[in-house]
Every structure is written in C-alpha cells, then in structure tokens.
Coordinates of C-alpha atoms and ligand atoms in Angstrom, one line a residue:
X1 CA 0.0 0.0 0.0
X2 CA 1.6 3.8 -1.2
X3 CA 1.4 6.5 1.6
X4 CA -0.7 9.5 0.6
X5 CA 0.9 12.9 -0.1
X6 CA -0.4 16.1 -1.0
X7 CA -0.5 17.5 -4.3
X8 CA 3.2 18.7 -4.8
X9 CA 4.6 17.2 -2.1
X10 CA 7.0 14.3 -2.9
X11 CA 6.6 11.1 -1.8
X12 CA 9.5 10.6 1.2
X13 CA 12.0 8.2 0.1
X14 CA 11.2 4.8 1.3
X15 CA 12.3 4.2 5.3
X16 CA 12.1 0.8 5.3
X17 CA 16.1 0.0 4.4
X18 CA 17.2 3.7 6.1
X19 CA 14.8 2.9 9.5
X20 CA 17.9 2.3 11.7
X21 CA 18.5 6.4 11.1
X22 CA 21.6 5.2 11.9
X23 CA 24.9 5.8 8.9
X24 CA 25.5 2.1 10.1
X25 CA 22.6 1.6 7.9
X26 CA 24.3 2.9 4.8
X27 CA 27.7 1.7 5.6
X28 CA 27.2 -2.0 6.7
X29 CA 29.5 -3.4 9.4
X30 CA 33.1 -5.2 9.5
X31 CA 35.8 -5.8 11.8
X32 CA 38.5 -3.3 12.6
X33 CA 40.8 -5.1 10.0
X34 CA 38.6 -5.1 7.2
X35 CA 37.1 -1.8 7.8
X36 CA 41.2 -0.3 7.2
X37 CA 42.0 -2.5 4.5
X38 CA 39.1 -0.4 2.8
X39 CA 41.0 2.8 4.5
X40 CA 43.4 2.0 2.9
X41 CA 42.3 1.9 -0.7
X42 CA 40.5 4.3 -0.2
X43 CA 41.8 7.5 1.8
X44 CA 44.8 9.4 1.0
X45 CA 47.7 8.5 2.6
X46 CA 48.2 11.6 4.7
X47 CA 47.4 10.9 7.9
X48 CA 49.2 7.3 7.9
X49 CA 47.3 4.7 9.2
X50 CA 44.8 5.1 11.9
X51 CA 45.1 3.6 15.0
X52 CA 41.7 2.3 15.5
X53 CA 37.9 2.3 13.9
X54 CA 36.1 3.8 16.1
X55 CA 32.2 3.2 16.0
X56 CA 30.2 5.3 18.8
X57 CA 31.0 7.1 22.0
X58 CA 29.5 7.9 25.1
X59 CA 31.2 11.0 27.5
X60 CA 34.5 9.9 27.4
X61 CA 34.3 6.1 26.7
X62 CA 34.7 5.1 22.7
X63 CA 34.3 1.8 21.4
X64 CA 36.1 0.2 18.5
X65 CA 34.5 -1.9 15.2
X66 CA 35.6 -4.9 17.0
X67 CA 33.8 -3.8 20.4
X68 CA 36.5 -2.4 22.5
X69 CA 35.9 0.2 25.1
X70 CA 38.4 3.0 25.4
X71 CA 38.7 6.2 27.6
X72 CA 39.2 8.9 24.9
X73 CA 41.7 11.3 27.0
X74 CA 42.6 12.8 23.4
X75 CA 39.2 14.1 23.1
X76 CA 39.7 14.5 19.4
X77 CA 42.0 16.6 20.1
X78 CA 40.7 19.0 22.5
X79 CA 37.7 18.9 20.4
X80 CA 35.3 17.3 22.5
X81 CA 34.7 19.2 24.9
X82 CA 31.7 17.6 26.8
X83 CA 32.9 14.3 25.3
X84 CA 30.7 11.9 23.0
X85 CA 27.4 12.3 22.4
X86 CA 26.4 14.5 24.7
X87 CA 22.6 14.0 24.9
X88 CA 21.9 18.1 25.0
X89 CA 24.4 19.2 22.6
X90 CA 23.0 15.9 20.2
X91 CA 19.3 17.0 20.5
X92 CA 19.7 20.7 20.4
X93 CA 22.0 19.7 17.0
X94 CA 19.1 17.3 15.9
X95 CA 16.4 19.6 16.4
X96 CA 18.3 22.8 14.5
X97 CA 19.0 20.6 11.7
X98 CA 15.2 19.8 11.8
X99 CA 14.1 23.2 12.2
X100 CA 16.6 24.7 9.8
X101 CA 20.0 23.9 8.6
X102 CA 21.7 25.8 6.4
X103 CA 21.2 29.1 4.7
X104 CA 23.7 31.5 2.7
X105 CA 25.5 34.3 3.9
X106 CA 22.8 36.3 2.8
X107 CA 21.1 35.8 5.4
X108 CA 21.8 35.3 9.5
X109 CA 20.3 33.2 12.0
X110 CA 19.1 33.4 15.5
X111 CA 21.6 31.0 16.2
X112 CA 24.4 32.6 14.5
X113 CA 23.6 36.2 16.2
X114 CA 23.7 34.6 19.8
X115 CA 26.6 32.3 19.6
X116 CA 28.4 35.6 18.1
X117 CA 26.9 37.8 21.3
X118 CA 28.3 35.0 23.9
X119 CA 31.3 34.7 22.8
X120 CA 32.0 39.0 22.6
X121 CA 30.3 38.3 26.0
X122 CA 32.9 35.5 27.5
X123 CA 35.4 37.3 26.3
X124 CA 34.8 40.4 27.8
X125 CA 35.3 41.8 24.4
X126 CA 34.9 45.5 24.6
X127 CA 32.3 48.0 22.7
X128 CA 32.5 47.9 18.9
X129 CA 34.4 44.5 19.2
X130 CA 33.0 41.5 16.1
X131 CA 32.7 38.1 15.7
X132 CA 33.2 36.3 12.1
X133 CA 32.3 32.1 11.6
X134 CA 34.3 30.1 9.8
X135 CA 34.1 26.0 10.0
X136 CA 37.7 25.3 11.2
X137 CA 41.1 26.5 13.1
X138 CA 42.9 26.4 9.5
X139 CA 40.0 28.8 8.4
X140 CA 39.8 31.1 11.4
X141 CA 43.6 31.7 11.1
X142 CA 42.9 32.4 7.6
X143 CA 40.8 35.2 8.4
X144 CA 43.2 36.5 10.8
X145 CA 46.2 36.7 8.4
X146 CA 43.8 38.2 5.7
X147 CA 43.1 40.6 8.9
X148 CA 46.7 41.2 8.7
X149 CA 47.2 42.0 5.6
X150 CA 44.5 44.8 6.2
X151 CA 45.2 46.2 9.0
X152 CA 49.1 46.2 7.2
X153 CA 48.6 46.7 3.4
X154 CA 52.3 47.0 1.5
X155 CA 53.7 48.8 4.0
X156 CA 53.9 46.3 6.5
X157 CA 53.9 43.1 4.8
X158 CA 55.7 41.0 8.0
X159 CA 53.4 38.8 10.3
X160 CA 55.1 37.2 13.1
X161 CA 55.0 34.2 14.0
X162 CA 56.7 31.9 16.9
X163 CA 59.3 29.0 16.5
X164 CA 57.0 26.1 17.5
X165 CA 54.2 27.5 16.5
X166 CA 50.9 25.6 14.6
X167 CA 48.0 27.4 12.9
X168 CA 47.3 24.8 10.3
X169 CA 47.4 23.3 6.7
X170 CA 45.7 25.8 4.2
X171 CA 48.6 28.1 3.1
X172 CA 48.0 31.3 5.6
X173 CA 47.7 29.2 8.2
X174 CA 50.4 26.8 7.1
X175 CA 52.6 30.1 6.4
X176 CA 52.5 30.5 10.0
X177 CA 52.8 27.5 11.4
X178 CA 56.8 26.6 11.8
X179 CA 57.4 23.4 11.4
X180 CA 59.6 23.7 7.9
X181 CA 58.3 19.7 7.3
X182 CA 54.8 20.8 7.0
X183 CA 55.7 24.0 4.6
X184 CA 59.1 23.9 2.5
X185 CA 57.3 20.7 -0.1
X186 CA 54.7 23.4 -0.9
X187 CA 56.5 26.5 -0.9
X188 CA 56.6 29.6 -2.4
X189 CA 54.1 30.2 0.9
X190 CA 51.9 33.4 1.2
X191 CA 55.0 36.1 1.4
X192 CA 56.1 38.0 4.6
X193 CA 56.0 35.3 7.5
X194 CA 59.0 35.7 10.0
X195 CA 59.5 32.8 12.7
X196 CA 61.0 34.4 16.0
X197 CA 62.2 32.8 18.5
X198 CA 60.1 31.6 21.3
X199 CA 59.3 33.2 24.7
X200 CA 61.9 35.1 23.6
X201 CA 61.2 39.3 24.5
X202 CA 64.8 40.3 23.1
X203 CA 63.7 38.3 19.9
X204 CA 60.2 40.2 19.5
X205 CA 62.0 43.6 20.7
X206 CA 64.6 43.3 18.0
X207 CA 62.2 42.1 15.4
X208 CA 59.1 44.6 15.8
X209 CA 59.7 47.6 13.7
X210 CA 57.1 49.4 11.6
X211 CA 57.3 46.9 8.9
X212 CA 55.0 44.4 11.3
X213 CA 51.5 44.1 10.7
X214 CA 51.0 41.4 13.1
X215 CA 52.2 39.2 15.9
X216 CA 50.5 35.6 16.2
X217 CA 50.9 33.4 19.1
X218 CA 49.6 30.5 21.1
X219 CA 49.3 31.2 24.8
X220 CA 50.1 27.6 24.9
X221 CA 51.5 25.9 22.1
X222 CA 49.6 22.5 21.9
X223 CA 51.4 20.6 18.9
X224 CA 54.8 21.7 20.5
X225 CA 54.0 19.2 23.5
X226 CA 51.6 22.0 25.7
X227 CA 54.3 24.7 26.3
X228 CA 53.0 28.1 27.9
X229 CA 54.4 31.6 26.8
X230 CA 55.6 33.2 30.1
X231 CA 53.3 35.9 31.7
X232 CA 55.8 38.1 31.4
X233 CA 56.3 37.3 27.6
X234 CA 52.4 38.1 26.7
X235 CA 52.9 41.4 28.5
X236 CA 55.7 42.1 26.4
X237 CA 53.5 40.8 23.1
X238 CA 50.7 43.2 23.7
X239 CA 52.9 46.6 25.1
X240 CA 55.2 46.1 21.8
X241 CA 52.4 45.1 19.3
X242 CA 50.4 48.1 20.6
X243 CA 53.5 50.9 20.6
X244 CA 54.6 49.9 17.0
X245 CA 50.6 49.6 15.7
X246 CA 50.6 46.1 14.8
X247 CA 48.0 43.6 16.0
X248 CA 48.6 40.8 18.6
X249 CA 46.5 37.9 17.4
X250 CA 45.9 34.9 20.1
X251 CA 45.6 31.9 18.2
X252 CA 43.2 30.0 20.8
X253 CA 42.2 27.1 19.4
X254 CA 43.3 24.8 21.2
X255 CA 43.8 26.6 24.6
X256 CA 39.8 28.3 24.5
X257 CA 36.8 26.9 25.4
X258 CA 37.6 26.3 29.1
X259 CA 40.3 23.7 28.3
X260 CA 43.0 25.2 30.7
X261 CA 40.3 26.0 33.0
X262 CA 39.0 29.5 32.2
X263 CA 37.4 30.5 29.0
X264 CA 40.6 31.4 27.1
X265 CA 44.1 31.3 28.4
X266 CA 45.1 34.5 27.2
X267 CA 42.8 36.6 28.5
X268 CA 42.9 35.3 31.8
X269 CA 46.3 36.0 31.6
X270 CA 44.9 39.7 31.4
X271 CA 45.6 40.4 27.8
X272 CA 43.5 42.0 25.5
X273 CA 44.1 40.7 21.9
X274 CA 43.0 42.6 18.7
X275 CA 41.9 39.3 17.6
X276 CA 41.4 35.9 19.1
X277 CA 40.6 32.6 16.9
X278 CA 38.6 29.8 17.9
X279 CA 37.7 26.0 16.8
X280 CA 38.8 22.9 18.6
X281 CA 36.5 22.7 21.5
X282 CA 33.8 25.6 20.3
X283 CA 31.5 22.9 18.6
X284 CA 31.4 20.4 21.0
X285 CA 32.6 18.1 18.5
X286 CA 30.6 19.8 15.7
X287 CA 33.0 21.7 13.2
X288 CA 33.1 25.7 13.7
X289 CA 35.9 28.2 14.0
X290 CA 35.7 31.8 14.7
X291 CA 37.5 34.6 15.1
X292 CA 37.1 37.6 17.2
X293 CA 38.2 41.1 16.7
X294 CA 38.7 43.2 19.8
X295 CA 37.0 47.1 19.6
X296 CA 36.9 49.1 16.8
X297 CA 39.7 49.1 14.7
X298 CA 40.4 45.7 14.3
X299 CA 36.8 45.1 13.8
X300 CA 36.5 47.1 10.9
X301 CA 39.8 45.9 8.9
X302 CA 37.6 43.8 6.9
X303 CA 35.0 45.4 5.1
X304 CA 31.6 43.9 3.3
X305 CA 32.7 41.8 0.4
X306 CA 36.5 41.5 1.6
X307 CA 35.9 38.0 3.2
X308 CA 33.2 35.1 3.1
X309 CA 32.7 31.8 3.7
X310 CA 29.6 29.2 2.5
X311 CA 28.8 27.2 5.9
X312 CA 31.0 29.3 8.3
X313 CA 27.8 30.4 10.7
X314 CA 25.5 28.0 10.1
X315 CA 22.3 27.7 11.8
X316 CA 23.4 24.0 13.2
X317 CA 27.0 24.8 13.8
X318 CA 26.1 28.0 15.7
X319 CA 23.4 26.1 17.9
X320 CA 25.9 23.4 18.3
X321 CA 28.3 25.8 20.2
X322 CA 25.4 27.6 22.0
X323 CA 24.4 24.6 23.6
X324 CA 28.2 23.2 24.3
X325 CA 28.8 26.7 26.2
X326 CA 25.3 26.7 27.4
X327 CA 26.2 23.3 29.1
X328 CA 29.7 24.5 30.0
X329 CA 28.4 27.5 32.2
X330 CA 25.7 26.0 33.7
X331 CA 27.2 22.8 34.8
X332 CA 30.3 24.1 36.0
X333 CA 32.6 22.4 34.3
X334 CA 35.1 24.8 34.1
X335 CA 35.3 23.7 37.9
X336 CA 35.8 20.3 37.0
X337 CA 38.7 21.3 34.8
X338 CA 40.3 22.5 37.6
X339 CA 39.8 19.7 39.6
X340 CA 40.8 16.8 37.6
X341 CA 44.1 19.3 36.6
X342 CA 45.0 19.3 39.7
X343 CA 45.1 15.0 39.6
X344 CA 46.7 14.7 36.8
X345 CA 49.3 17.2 38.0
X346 CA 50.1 15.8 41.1
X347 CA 49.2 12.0 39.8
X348 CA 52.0 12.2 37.2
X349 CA 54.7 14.2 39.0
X350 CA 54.6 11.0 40.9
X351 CA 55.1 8.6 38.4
X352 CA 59.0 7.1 37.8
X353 CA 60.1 7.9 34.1
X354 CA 57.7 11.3 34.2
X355 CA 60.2 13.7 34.2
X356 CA 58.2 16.9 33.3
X357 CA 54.6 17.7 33.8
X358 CA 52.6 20.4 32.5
X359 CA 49.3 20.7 33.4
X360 CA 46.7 23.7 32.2
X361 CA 43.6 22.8 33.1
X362 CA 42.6 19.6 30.5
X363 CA 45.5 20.8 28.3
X364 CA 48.3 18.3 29.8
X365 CA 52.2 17.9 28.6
X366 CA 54.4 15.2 30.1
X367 CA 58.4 14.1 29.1
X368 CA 59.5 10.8 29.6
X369 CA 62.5 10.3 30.7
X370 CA 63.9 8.1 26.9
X371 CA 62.3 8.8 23.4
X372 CA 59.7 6.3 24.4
X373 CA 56.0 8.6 23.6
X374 CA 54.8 6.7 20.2
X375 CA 55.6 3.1 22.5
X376 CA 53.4 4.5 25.3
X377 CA 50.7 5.7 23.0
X378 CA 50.9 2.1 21.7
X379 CA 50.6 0.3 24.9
X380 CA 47.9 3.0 26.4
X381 CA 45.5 1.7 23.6
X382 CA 45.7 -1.5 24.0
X383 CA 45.2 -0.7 27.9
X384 CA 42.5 1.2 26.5
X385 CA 43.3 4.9 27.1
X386 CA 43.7 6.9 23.7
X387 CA 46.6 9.3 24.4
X388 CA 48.7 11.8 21.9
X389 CA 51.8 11.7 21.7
X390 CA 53.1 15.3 19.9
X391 CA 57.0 15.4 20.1
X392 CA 59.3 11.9 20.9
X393 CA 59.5 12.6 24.4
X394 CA 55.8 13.8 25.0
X395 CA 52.2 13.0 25.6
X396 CA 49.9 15.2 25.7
X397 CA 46.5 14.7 27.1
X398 CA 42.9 16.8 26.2
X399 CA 40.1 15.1 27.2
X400 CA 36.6 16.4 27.7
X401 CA 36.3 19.0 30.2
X402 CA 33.7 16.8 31.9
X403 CA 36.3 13.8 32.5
X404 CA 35.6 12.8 36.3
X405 CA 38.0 12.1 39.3
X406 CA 37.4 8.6 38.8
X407 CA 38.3 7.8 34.5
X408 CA 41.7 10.5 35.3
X409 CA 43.1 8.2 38.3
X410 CA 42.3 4.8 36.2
X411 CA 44.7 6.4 33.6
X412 CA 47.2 7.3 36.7
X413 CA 47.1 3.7 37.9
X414 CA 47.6 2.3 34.4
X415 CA 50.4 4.4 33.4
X416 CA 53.4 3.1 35.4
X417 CA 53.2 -0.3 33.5
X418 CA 52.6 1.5 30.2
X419 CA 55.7 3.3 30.3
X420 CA 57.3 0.0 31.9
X421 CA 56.0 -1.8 28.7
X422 CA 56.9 0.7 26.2
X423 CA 60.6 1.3 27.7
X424 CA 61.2 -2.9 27.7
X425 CA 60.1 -2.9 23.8
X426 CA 62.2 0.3 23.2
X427 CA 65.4 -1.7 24.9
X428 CA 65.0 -4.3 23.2
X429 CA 64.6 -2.6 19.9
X430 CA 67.8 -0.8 20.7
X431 CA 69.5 -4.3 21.5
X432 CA 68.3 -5.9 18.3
X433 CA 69.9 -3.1 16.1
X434 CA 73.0 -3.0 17.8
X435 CA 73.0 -7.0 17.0
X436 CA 72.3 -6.3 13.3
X437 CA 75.1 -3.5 13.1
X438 CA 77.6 -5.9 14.3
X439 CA 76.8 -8.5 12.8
X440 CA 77.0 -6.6 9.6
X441 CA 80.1 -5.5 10.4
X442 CA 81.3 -9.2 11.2
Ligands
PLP1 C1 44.4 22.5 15.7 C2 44.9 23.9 15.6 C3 44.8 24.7 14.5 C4 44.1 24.2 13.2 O1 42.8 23.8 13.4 P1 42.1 22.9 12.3 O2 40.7 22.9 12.7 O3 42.8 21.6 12.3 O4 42.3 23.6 11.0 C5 45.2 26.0 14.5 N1 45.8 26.5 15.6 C6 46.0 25.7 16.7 C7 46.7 26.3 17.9 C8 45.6 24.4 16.8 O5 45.8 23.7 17.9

C-alpha cells in the first residue's frame, strides 16, 4: 500500500532499508581489519594509518569496530569538549538541523547572532568589538592573516609568528605555522611570514619595527607538547604590538573553550588581543571556528565583500556551540577542569620515568625520561586509554572537560606499566639493532 501525499509534495523516500537512522545503515559493518584495509584503498595517505575504527561514543568512553571500550583522554584533540554524544548538545544539534540547517551568507540566523553575542560576552570583548564564523582553526587563522594583511597593506607586509608555533594546513595558516616539514614541499608560501624565537622578549624587541602588521601566538602551544608563553612574555607581546601599531593575534584554538580552565588562556592571563581565533572545542565536537576582533579598529579591517565563507555560521554549527557553552556554564565544568588538573598534575609528578609535567587545566604535557612517547601511546590503547603523543619525548592529554576524578586516576594507575611496557620494547629494539650493526660488520 503507497502513503498518501499532498498534491506537490513528494513522496519521502522509502524508510524501510534507512529505518535504523543510523549511517550504520548505509555503511554495513566489519571488523576493525577489514574496515582499514578499505581505509586504505580508499583515503589518502596523509594521515598514515589510523590507530583504530572507532564506531560510537558515550562521554568519554569510545568503542572500537571490534567492540573495545576506550577512555578517549585525546578528546579528538581538544575537540570534544563535553565528550561523545552528549545528549543536550546531540538534541539541540538534531532539532536545528530539523528546524533549519543551512542558509547562505545572505542571510543570518538566530543562532548565529547569539553564539556571536556569547562569545563577545565570554570574552569580555569590549564595545564595537566582532565576531566572524568560519568552519575550522585552518580557516579562522585564515581570516586573521587576511586581517593582517589589512590592518598592514604594503607597508607592513611582515606577520610574526613563533618558533613552535601551529596554525594549520591551508597556506595562511600553514605560512605560520613553523614546522619547515609541514611547509618547505609546498612552498613559495603566502610572502612576509618571519618565525621568531620563542618566549623570547629580546627576539620580538629586535624584530618589531614598523614593517610588522602582526604578531601571532599561542598562549600555549599545543602541537609543541603544551608549552606556555611566560606571563611576562604576553605582557611584552601586547605593550610592543600596541607601541609599534601592529595587531597581537591569540591563536586559541586549542587553549579556548575552558580547556585550561578558564574560557581562554590569554585573557585570563589579562591580555586584551586585537583578535582571538577559535575552533577545537567551540562545537562540542561539531566543526566551527571563529575569530574575534577586539574594539573598533580591528573590527572594521575587513569590510563587506573583503571575506566570506559558505557554511562558516550556520544555523546547526552555531546552535551546536550555544548549547556546548550553554552546558559548559551551567554545569560548571570549568570547575571540573580545575579539579581533575590538579590529579593529573600531582598524579604524574609522581610517576617514575615522568620527568616533566605540565598541566593547564585539560591541556596536559608530560616528558619521559627516553624517546619512548609513540611506544606509550601504543601500549595505552591496548590498555585502553587513547593518548597523543606530539614530540618523541611527550604525551599530551585533552580530554573532555567533563572527565571525572574517577576515569583521570584509572589512567594514573595504568600508566606506570605503560611506560614500563613501552621502555622494555624500546630496549629491546635498541639491543636488536645494535645486534644487526655488528653483525654486519662481522
Ligand atoms: C588545531 C589547531 C589549528 C588548526 O585547526 P584545524 O581545525 O585543524 O584547521 C590551529 N591552531 C592551533 C593552535 C591548533 O591547535
């Protein structure tokens, strides 16, 4: 029997094969070895091979096509912030996307307007100060160097940028970001970057002059293994920025959101930015960047028609954040940050092998005492704890800002004969090549 419809209105594709509303539906199932052998034929090579499939996610638990359970202490990244799944951020997503989920830039969104409002809001942004959605960090450092290059024109062509330092992979961002890996095979970059040294004042003093249209840091570089610019060093950044009229951008990505435990790391450091970007944790796992211009001036560099963006603002991304900050503020979990920090801090100082610990908020950096990070990583999954592990030495922990007590002191517990495993195998590695060396040389 065919369902009725009204005149005009087409008939809705049959549910009966799509019923599980579920892209499990569409995509069928396999084990975790199948599923990568497809990867594999399929994806581009760039990120190497993944680790794991991962199927679904609760808070901070993941599971794996082959059904094991993980705490996620990566977070995606620093990306989700309340975790996986979160049941208010889901239904407020579901329920936009129901109502209404895209429209073009020529038009705007309740959604859009308010998410722009909270943020000028959280971050205490003065009068006249703007907001502008994109969909990703890469994007929202786009707009600032773009935002540079106004504020700049010819005359002051130099942006610069920190030794350390990411801002990401499209070719502004990638410009700034200092790895020479990640640049030199696609060079000639965007012209007028200069890396500086970093936490360095002498450096910035000797390189500001009036051919500098902007300086952009991290308060906390994340990808360099969660190092902190010294107090004293973002003082310096905004008095010298300001006295030779160029613009201090706070690349925030990682650090905002409440991941070290306030809303954003610079300005609780009691700096004023001319511009702040955003992503990572903004969406709740949902992809959205932004930027934020501080007052007036930066805020009217870009005029109409000077910058755009398709699905930057849109209705469901927008609501997305709203309710991730909405459940953010009224949960207190910016407490909880502060909380389990203080664990994990004094947890790993304790801990043989751990030789450094750096702990802001749910942004967490430890060394190891041997080049042993990419063997811990290894072992940590198949404990299963997904950890990063940025620099040879270092892991670096971001897990939802809702992680409790409880899921930080299993990792705590766990970690001794992680690094116990991963030093044996690294040993032994080390022992087998010095076996092959002599026999060669036998
Ligand atoms: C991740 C990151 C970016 C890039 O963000 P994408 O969303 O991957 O483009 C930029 N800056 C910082 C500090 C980051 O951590």
């Amino acid at each position: 029997m065919t369902e009725e419809h009204p005149a005009g209105t087409p008939a809705a594709p049959s549910t009966t094969d799509l019923s599980n509303a579920n892209a499990a539906a569409v995509t069928g199932t396999g084990t975790g070895e199948q599923w990568l052998a497809r990867y594999k034929d399929s994806l581009m090579g760039v990120f190497g091979s993944p680790q794991r499939v991962l199927v679904r996610g609760a808070g901070a638990l993941v599971w794996d096509a082959d059904g094991k359970e993980y705490l996620d202490l990566l977070g995606g990244i620093a990306v989700n912030a309340l975790g996986h799944a979160h049941p208010f951020v889901t239904s407020v997503i579901a329920s936009q996307l129901s109502t209404l989920g895209h429209v073009s830039n020529f038009f705007t969104s309740p959604t859009q307007i308010a998410l722009a409002e909270k943020l000028l809001e959280l971050s205490q942004a003065p009068a006249g100060s703007k907001v502008f959605f994109a969909n990703s960090g890469t994007e929202a450092n786009e707009a600032a160097f773009k935002l540079a290059r106004g504020h700049g024109g010819k005359e002051r062509p130099t942006i610069l940028a920190l030794e350390g330092g990411f801002h990401g992979r499209t070719m502004g961002a990638l410009a700034m970001t200092a790895k020479a890996a990640y640049r030199e095979p696609f060079e000639p970059m965007p012209a007028g970057v200069r890396h500086i040294a970093f936490n360095d004042i002498n450096a910035l003093r000797d390189a500001m002059d009036s051919s500098v249209a902007a300086l952009v840091i991290e308060p906390i570089q994340g990808e360099a293994g969660v190092r902190p610019l010294s107090a004293e060093y973002l003082q310096a950044a905004r008095e010298l920025t300001r006295e030779h009229g160029a613009l201090l951008i706070m690349d925030e990505v990682q650090t905002g959101i409440g991941r070290t435990g306030s809303w954003f790391a610079g300005i609780e450091s009691g700096i004023t930015p001319d511009a702040m970007t955003l992503a990572k944790g903004l969406g709740g796992g949902f992809p959205i960047g932004a930027i934020i211009t501080f007052g007036e001036g930066p805020s009217t560099v870009l005029s109409a028609g000077q910058h755009g963006t398709t699905f930057g603002g849109n209705p469901v991304a927008t609501a997305a954040a709203l309710a991730t900050l909405h459940v953010l503020e009224s949960q207190n979990v910016l407490e909880n940050v502060r909380t389990v920090s203080t664990i994990f801090a004094e947890g790993l100082g304790k801990v043989d092998g751990v030789t450094d610990v750096r702990a802001f908020g749910l942004l967490v950096g430890f060394d190891l005492a041997e080049d042993i990070a990419a063997g811990v990583v290894a072992a940590a999954l198949d404990a299963g704890f997904i950890i990063n592990a940025p620099r040879p030495n270092t892991i670096r922990l971001a897990p939802p800002l809702n992680l409790t007590a409880e899921q930080a002191r299993s990792f705590l517990d766990a970690l001794p004969a992680l690094i116990a495993t991963a030093t044996a195998a690294h040993h032994a590695a080390a022992t087998a090549a010095t076996e092959t060396t002599t026999e060669k040389s036998s």
